[in-house]
Short mmCIF file of C-alpha atoms and ligand atoms in Angstrom, two decimals:
data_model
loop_
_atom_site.label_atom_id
_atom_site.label_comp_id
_atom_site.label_asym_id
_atom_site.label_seq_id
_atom_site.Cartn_x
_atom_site.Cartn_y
_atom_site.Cartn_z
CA UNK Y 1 89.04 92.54 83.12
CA UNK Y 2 88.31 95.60 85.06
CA UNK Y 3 89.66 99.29 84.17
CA UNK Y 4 91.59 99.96 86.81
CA UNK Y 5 93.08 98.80 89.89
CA UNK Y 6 91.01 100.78 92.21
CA UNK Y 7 88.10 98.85 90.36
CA UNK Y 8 89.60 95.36 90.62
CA UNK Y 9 89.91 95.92 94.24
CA UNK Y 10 86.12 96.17 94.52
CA UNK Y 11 85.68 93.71 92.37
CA UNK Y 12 87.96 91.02 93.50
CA UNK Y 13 88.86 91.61 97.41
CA UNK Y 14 86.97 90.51 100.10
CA UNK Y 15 86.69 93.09 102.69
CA UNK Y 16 87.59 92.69 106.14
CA UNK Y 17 86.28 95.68 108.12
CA UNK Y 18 87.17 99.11 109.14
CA UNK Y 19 87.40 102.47 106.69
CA UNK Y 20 88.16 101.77 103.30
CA UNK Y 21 90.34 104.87 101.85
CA UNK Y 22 88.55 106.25 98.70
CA UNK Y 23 92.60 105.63 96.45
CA UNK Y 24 94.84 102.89 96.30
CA UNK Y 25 98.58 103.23 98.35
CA UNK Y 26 101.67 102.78 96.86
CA UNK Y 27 104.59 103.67 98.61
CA UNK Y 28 105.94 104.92 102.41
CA UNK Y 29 108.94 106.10 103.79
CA UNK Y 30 109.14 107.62 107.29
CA UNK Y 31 106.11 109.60 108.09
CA UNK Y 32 104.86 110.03 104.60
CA UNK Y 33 102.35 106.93 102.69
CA UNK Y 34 101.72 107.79 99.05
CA UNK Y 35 98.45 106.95 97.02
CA UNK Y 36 98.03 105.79 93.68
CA UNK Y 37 96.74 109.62 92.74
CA UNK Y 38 100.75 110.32 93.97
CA UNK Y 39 99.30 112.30 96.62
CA UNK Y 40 101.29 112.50 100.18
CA UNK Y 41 99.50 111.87 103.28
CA UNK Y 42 101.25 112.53 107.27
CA UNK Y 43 100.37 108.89 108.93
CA UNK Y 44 99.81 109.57 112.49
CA UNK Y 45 98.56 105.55 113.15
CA UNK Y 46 102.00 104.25 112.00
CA UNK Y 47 100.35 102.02 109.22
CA UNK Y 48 98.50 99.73 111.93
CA UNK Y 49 100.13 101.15 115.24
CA UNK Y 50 103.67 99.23 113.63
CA UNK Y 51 105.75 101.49 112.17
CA UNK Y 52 107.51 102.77 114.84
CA UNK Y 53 110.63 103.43 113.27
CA UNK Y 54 109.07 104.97 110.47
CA UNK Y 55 108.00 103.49 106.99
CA UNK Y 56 110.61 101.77 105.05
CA UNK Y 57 113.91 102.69 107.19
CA UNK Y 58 117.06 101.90 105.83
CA UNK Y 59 118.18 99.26 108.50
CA UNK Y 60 114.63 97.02 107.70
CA UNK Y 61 115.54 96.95 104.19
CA UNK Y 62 118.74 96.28 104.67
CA UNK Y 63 117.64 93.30 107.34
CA UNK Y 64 115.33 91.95 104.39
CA UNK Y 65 118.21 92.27 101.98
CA UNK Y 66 120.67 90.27 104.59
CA UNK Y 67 117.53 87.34 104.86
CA UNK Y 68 117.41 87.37 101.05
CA UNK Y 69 121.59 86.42 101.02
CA UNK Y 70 121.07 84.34 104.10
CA UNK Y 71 117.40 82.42 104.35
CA UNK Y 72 113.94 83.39 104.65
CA UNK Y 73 112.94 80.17 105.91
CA UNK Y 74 112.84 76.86 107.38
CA UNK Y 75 112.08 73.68 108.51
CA UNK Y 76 110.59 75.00 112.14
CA UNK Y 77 112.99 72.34 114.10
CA UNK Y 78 115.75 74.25 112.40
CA UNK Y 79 116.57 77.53 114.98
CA UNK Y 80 118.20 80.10 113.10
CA UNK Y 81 120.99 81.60 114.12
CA UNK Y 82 119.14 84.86 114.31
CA UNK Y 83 116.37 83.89 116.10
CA UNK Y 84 118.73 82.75 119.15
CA UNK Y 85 120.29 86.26 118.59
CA UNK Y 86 116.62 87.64 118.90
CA UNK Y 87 115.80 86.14 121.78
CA UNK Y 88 119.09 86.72 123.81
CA UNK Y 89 118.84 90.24 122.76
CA UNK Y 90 115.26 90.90 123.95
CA UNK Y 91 116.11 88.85 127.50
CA UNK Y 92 119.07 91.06 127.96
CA UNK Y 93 118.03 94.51 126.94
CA UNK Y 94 114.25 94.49 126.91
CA UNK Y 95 112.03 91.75 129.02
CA UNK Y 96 111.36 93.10 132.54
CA UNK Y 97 112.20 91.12 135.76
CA UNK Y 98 112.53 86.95 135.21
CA UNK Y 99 111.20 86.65 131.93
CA UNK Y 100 113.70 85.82 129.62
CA UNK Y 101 112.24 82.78 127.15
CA UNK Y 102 110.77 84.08 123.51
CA UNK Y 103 109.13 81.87 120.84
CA UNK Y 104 108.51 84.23 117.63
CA UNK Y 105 105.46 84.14 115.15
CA UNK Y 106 103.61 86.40 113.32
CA UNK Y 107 100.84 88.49 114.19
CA UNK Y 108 99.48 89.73 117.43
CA UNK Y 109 96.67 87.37 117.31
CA UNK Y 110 98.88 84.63 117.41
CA UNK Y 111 101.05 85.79 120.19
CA UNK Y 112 97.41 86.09 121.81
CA UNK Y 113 96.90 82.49 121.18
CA UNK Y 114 100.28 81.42 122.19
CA UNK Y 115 99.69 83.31 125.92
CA UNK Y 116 96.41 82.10 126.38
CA UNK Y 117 97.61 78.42 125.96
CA UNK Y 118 100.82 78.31 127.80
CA UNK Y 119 98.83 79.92 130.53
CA UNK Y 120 95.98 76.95 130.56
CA UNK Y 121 98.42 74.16 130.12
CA UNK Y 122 100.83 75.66 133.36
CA UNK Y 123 97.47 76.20 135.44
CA UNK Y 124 95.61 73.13 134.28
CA UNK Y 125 92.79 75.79 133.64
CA UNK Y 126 90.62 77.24 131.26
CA UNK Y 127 88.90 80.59 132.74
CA UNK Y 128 90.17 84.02 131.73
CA UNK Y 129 89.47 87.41 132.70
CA UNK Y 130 89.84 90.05 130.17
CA UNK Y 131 89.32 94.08 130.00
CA UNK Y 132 86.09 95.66 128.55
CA UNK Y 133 87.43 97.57 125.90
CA UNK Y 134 90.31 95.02 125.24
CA UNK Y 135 91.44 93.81 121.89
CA UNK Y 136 93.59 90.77 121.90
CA UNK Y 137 93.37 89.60 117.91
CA UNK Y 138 90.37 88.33 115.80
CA UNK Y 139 91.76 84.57 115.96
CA UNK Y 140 89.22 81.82 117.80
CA UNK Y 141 91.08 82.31 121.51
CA UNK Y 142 91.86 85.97 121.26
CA UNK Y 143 88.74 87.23 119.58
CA UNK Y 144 86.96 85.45 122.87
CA UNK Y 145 89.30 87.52 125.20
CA UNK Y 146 88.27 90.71 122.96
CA UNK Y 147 85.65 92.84 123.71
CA UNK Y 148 86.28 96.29 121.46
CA UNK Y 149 85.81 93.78 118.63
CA UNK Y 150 82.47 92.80 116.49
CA UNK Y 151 81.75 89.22 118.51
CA UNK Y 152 78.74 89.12 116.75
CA UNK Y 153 77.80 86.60 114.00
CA UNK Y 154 81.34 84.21 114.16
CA UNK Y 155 79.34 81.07 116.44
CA UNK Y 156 80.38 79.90 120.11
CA UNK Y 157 83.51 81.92 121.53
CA UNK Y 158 85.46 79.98 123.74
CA UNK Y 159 83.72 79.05 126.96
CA UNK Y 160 85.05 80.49 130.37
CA UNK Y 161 85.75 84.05 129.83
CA UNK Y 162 84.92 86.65 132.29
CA UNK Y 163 85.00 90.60 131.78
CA UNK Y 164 86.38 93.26 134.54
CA UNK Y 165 85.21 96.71 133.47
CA UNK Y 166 87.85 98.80 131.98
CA UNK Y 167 89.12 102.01 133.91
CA UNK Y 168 87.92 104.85 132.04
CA UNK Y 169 88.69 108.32 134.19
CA UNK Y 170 86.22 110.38 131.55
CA UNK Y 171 83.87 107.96 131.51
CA UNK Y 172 83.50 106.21 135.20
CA UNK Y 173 81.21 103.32 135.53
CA UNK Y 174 80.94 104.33 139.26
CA UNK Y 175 80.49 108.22 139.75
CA UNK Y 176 81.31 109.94 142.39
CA UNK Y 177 84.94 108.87 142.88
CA UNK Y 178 88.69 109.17 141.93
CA UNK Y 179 89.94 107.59 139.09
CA UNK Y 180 91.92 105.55 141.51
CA UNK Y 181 89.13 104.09 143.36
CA UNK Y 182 86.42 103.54 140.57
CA UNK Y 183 88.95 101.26 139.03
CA UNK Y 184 89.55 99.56 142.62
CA UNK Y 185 86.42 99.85 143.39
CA UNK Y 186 85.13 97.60 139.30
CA UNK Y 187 87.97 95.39 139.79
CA UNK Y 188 87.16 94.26 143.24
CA UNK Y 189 83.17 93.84 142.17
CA UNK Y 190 84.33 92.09 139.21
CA UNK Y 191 86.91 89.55 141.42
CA UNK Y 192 83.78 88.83 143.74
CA UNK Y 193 81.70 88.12 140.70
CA UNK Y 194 84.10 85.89 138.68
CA UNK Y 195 84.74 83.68 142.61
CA UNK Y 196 81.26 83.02 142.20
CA UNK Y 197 81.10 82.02 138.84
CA UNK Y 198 84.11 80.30 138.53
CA UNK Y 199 84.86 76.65 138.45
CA UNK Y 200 87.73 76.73 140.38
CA UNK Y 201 89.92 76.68 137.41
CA UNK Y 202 91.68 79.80 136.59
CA UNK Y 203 94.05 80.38 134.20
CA UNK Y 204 95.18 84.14 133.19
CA UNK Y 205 94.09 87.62 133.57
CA UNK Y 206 94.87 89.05 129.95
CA UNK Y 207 95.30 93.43 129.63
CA UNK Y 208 96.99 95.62 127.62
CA UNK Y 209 98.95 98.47 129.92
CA UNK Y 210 96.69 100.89 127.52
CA UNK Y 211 93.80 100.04 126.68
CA UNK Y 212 94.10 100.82 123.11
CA UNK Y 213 90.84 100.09 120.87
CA UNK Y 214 88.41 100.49 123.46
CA UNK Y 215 89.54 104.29 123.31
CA UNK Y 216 93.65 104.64 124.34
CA UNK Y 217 92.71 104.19 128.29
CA UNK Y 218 95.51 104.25 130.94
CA UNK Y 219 94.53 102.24 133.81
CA UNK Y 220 96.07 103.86 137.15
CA UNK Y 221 99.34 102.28 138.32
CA UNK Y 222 97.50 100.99 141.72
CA UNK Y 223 94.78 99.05 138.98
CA UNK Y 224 97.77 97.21 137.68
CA UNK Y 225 99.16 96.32 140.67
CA UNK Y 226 95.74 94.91 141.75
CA UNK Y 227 95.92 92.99 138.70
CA UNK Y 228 99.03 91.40 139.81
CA UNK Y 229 97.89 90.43 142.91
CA UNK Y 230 94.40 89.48 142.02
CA UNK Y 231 96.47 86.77 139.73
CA UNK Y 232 98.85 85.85 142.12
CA UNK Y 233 96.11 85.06 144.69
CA UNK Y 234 94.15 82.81 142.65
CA UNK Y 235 97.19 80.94 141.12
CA UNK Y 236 96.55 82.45 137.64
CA UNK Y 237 98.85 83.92 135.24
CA UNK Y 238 99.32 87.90 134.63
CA UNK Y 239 99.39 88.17 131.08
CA UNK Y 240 100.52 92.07 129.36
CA UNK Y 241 99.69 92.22 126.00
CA UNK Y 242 101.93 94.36 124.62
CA UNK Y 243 101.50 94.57 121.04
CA UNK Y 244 101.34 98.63 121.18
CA UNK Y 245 103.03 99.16 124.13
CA UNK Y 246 106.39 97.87 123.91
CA UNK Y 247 109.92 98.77 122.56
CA UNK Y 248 108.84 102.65 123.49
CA UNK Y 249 105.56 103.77 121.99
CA UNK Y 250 104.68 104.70 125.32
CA UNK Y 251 107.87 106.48 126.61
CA UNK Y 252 109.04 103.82 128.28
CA UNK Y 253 111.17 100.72 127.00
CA UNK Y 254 107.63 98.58 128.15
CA UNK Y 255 104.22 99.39 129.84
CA UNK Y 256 105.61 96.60 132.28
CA UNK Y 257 108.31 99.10 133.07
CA UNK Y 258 106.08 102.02 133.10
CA UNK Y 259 103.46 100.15 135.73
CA UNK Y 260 106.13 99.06 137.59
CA UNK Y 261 104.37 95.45 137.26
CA UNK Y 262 106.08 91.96 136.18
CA UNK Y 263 103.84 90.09 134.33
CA UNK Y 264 104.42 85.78 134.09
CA UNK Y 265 103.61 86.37 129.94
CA UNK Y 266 104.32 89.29 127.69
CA UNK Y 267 103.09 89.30 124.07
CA UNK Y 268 104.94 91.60 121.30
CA UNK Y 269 104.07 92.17 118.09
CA UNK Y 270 103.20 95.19 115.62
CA UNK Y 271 106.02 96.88 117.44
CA UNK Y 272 108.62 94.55 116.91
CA UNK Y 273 108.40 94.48 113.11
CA UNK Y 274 108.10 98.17 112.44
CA UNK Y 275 105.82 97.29 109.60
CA UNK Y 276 106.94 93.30 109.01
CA UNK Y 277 104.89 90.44 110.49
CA UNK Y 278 107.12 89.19 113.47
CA UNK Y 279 105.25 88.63 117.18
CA UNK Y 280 106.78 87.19 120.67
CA UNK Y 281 105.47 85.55 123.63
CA UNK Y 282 107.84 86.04 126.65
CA UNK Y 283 107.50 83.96 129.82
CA UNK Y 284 109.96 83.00 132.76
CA UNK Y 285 112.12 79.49 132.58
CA UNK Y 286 109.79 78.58 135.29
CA UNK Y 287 106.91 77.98 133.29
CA UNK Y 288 108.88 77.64 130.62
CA UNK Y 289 110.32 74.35 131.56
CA UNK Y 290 106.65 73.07 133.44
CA UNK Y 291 104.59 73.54 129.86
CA UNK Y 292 107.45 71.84 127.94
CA UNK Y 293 107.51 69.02 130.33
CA UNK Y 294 103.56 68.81 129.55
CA UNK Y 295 104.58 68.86 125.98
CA UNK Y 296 103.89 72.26 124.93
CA UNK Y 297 103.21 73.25 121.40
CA UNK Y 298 102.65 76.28 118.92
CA UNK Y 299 104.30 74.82 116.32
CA UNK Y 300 103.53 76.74 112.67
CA UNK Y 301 104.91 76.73 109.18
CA UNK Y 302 106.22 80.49 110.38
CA UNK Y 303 107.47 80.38 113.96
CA UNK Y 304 111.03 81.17 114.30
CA UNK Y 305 111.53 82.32 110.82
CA UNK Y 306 115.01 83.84 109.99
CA UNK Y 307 113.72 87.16 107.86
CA UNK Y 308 111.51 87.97 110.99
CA UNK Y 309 113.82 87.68 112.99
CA UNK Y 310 116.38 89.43 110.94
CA UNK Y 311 113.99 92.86 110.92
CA UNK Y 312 113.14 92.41 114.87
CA UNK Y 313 116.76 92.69 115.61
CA UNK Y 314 116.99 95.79 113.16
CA UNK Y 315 114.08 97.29 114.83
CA UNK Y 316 115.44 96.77 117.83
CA UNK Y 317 118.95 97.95 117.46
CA UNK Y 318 117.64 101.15 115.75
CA UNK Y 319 115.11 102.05 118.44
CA UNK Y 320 118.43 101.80 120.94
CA UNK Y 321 120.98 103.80 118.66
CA UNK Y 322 118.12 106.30 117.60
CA UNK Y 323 117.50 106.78 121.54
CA UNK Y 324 113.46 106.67 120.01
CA UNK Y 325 112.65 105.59 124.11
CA UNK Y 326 113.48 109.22 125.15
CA UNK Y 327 112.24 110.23 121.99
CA UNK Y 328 108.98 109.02 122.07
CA UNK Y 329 108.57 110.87 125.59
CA UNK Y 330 109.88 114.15 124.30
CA UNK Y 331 107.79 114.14 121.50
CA UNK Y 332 105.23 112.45 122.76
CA UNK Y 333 105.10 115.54 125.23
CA UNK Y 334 105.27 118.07 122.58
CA UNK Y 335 102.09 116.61 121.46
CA UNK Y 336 100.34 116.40 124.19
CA UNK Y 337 100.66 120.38 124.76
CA UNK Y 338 99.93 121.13 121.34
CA UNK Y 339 96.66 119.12 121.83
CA UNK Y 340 96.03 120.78 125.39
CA UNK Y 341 96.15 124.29 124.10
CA UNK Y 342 93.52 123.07 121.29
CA UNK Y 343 91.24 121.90 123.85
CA UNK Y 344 91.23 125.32 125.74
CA UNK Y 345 89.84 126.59 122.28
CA UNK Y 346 87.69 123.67 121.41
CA UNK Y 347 84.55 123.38 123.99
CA UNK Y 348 84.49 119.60 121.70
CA UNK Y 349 87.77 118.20 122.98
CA UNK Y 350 86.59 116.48 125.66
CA UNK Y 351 89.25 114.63 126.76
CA UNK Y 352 93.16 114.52 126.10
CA UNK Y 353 94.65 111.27 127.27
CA UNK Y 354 97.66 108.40 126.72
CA UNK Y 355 101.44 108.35 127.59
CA UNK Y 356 104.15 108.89 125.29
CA UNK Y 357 103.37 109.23 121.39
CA UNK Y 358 100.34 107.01 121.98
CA UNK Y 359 97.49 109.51 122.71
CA UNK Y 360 94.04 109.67 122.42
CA UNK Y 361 91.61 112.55 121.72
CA UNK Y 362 88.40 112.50 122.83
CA UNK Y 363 85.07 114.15 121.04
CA UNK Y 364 81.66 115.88 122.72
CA UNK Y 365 79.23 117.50 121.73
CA UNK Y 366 79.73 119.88 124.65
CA UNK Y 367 81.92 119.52 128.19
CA UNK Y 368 78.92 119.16 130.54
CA UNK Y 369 76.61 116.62 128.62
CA UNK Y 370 80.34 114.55 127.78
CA UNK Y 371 77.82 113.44 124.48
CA UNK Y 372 80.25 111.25 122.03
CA UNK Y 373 80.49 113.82 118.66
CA UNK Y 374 80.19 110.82 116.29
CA UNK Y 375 79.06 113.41 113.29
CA UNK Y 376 82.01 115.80 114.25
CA UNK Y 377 84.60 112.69 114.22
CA UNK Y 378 83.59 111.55 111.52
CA UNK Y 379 83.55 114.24 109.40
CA UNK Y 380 87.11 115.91 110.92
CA UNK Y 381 88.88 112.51 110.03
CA UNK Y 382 87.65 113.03 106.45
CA UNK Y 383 88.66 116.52 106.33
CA UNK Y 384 92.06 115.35 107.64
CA UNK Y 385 92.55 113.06 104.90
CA UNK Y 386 91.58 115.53 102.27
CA UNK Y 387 94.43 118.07 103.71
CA UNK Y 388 97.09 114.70 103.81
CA UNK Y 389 96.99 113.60 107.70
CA UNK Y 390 95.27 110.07 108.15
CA UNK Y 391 94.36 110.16 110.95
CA UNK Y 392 92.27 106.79 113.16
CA UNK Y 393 88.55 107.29 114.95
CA UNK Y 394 87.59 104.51 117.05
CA UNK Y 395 83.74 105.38 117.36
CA UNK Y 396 81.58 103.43 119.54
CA UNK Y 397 77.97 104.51 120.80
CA UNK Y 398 79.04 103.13 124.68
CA UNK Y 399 82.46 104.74 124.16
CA UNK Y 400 82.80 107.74 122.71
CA UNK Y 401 84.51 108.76 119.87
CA UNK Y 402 88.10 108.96 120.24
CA UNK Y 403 91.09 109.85 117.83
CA UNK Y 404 93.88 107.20 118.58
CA UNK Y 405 97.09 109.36 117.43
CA UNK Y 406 100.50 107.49 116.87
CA UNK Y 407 102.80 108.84 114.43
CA UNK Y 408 106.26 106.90 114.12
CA UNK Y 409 108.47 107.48 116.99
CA UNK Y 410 110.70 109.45 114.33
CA UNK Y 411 108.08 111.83 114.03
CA UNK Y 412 109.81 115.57 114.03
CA UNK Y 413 108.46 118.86 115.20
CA UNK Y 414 107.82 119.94 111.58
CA UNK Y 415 105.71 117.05 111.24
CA UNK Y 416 103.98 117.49 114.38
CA UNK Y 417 102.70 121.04 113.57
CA UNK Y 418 101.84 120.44 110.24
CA UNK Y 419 99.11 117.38 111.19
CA UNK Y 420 97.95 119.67 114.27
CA UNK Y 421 97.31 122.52 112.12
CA UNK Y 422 95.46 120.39 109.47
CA UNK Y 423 93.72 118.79 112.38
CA UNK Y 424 92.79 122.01 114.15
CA UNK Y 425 91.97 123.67 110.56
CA UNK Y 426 89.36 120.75 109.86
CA UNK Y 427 87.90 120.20 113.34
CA UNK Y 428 86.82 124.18 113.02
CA UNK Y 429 85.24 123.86 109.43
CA UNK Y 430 83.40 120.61 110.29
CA UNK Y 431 81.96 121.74 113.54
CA UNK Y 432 81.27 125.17 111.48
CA UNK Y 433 79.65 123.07 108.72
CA UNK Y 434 77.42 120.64 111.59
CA UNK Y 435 76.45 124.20 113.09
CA UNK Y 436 75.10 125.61 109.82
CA UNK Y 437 73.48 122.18 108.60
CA UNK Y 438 71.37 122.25 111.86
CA UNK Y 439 70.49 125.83 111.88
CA UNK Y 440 68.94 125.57 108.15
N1 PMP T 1 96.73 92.99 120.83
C1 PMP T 1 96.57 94.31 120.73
C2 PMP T 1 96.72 95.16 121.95
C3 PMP T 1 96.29 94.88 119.49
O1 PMP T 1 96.13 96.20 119.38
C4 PMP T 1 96.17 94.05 118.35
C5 PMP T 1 95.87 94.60 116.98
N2 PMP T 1 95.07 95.70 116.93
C6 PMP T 1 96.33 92.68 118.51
C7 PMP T 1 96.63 92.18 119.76
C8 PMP T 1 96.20 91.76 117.36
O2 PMP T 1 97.27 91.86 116.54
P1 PMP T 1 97.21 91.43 115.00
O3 PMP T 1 96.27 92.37 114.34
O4 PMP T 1 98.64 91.57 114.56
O5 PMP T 1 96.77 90.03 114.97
#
């Protein structure tokens, strides 16, 4: 019907948002995605911030073969063996202080969805106070908690949900202070605010330990532990979102660990699968047992589905025997310096942020005006693609524009150099090329 495939993708997809690449993909396998043209391109977003373990490893495939012998599916009142296996393995090795119970779906949006309602059913509330900046999922409950996302033009979000402005050191709301106590300083404003607003019925207070989409932020350790408290004091529920966060992105086995902060609710998701659609929701047998005595439910055709479950285990059991924790640090780290000595060159890197192999860079037009470089981003991230690194911008006029760079946690040096010299070889000819276009 159409010539080729690129065409019937135009012709026949609906499109969903976000950069389109100009090819078709075919194939990945550790750092490397392939288009249709056969052309090789560095991914330094890990597919969608999942690939941790890099595209296509051995011990996923294998886990997919093992579900294909064993089951893929089934009736949801049927626990799989391997989904008991899952969940005693996370308790043991990975969920921080109490929490220990796990139901498993599929996508961050619906872990999201799972938090938000265990926390209103074990409060008997409804209100919830999210990040600016956040980005739960695009689902009715979490696309309410979301505020990086496009709100606009979906109807009524839910009702009740109240915003505490994000900690952003390069970009204060309140000038004139630390980092440290700007945060304090919006979160206390924002606490007075919601007790005035609120009807008394309080549920959660929702945050991912980086703020990820609204520009890879990293609250201070003291904003967290405000967090806590504000939650505690109220009787709500702390819930960590940590769909980027966890199983070592970061440098640390969670950003629970890394704040030094217990949350009552943890959500996992792109990380667990390393590229397959498998999410958790973590809470303590306290509230556990309370929501199941109120009858409890997030029951789907794909919770606790054996081949999920199968690849979270792999996932798992490769991030511990690859030591990719430590490795994510150490690499992470390398990074980091390689992006630091670029900024001493580049008057446009504003800003050089994140923990672990989660970093964000940020654009200006110059150091002293702190003006987002939209045109430079832009055009750098195309460059980038051109010369094989893909490479994600998260541009937004109140937020800057801000390269979000996560390569697999099995990233090597080699790799590393070769996207920061493609990076560093197309930030100079596109801010050479803006240069020229406004002199003429
Ligand atoms: N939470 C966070 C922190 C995320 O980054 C995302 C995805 N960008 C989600 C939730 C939603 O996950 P999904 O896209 O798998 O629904």
């Amino acid at each position: 019907m159409t010539e080729t495939l690129l065409d019937a993708s135009k012709e026949f997809l609906v499109r969903y948002g976000g950069d389109v690449f100009p090819a078709l993909f075919t194939s990945a396998k550790g750092t490397i995605v392939k288009d249709s043209n056969g052309r090789d391109y560095l991914d330094f977003t890990s597919g969608q911030m999942c690939a941790t373990i890099g595209h296509n490893h051995p011990a996923i495939v294998e886990a997919v073969h093992r579900a294909g012998e064993k089951a893929f599916h089934f009736f949801s009142g049927m626990i799989p063996e391997v989904v008991a296996e899952l969940a005693q393995t996370l308790a043991r090795d990975w969920l921080p202080g109490d929490i220990k119970r796990s139901i498993f779906i599929n996508t961050g949006s619906e872990a999201t969805e799972v938090a938000l309602r265990m926390a209103k059913m074990y409060t008997d509330g409804y209100e919830i106070l999210a990040l600016g900046g956040s980005w739960h999922g695009i689902t009715g409950g979490a696309s309410s908690v979301s505020m990086a996302s496009d709100r606009k033009g979906y109807g009524v979000p839910a009702p009740g949900v109240f915003v505490i402005p994000e900690p952003n050191a390069y970009r204060p709301y309140i000038q004139g202070a630390t980092e440290e106590e700007a945060a304090l300083a919006n979160l206390d404003l924002a606490l007075k605010m919601f007790d005035m607003q609120s009807a008394g019925r309080g549920a959660a207070i929702i945050v991912e330990p980086v703020i990820s989409a609204g520009g890879v932020l990293v609250p201070p350790k003291s904003f967290m532990q405000a967090l806590r408290k504000a939650a505690d004091d109220r009787g709500m529920l702390l819930i960590f979102d940590e769909a980027q966060t966890a199983f070592g992105r970061i440098g640390t086995k969670t950003g629970s660990e890394y704040f030094d902060v217990v949350p009552d609710i943890m959500t996992m998701s792109k990380t667990l699968g390393g590229g397959l659609p498998i999410a958790a929701v973590a809470t303590t047998a306290k509230i556990e047992d309370d929501i199941h005595s109120k009858k409890f439910a997030f029951y789907t055709s794909h919770v606790s589905d054996p081949l999920a479950a199968e690849v979270g285990l792999a996932v798992l059991d490769v991030i511990q025997k690859e030591k990719l924790v430590a490795r994510s640090k150490e690499m992470g780290g390398y990074l980091r310096s390689r992006f630091e000595e670029m900024q001493q060159r580049y008057e446009e890197i504003g800003d050089v942020r994140g923990l672990g192999l989660l970093l964000g860079v940020e654009l200006v037009t110059d150091r002293a005006s702190r003006k987002p470089a939209h045109a430079l981003g832009a055009l750098t991230t195309q460059k980038c693609l051109e010369n094989g690194l893909s490479m994600n911008i998260r541009r937004r006029p109140e937020r800057g524009s801000v390269w979000r760079i996560a390569p697999p946690l099995t990233v090597s040096t080699g790799e590393i150099d070769q996207a920061v010299d493609i990076l560093e070889k197309a930030l100079r000819e596109s801010r050479d090329e803006l240069a020229a276009a406004k002199a003429a």
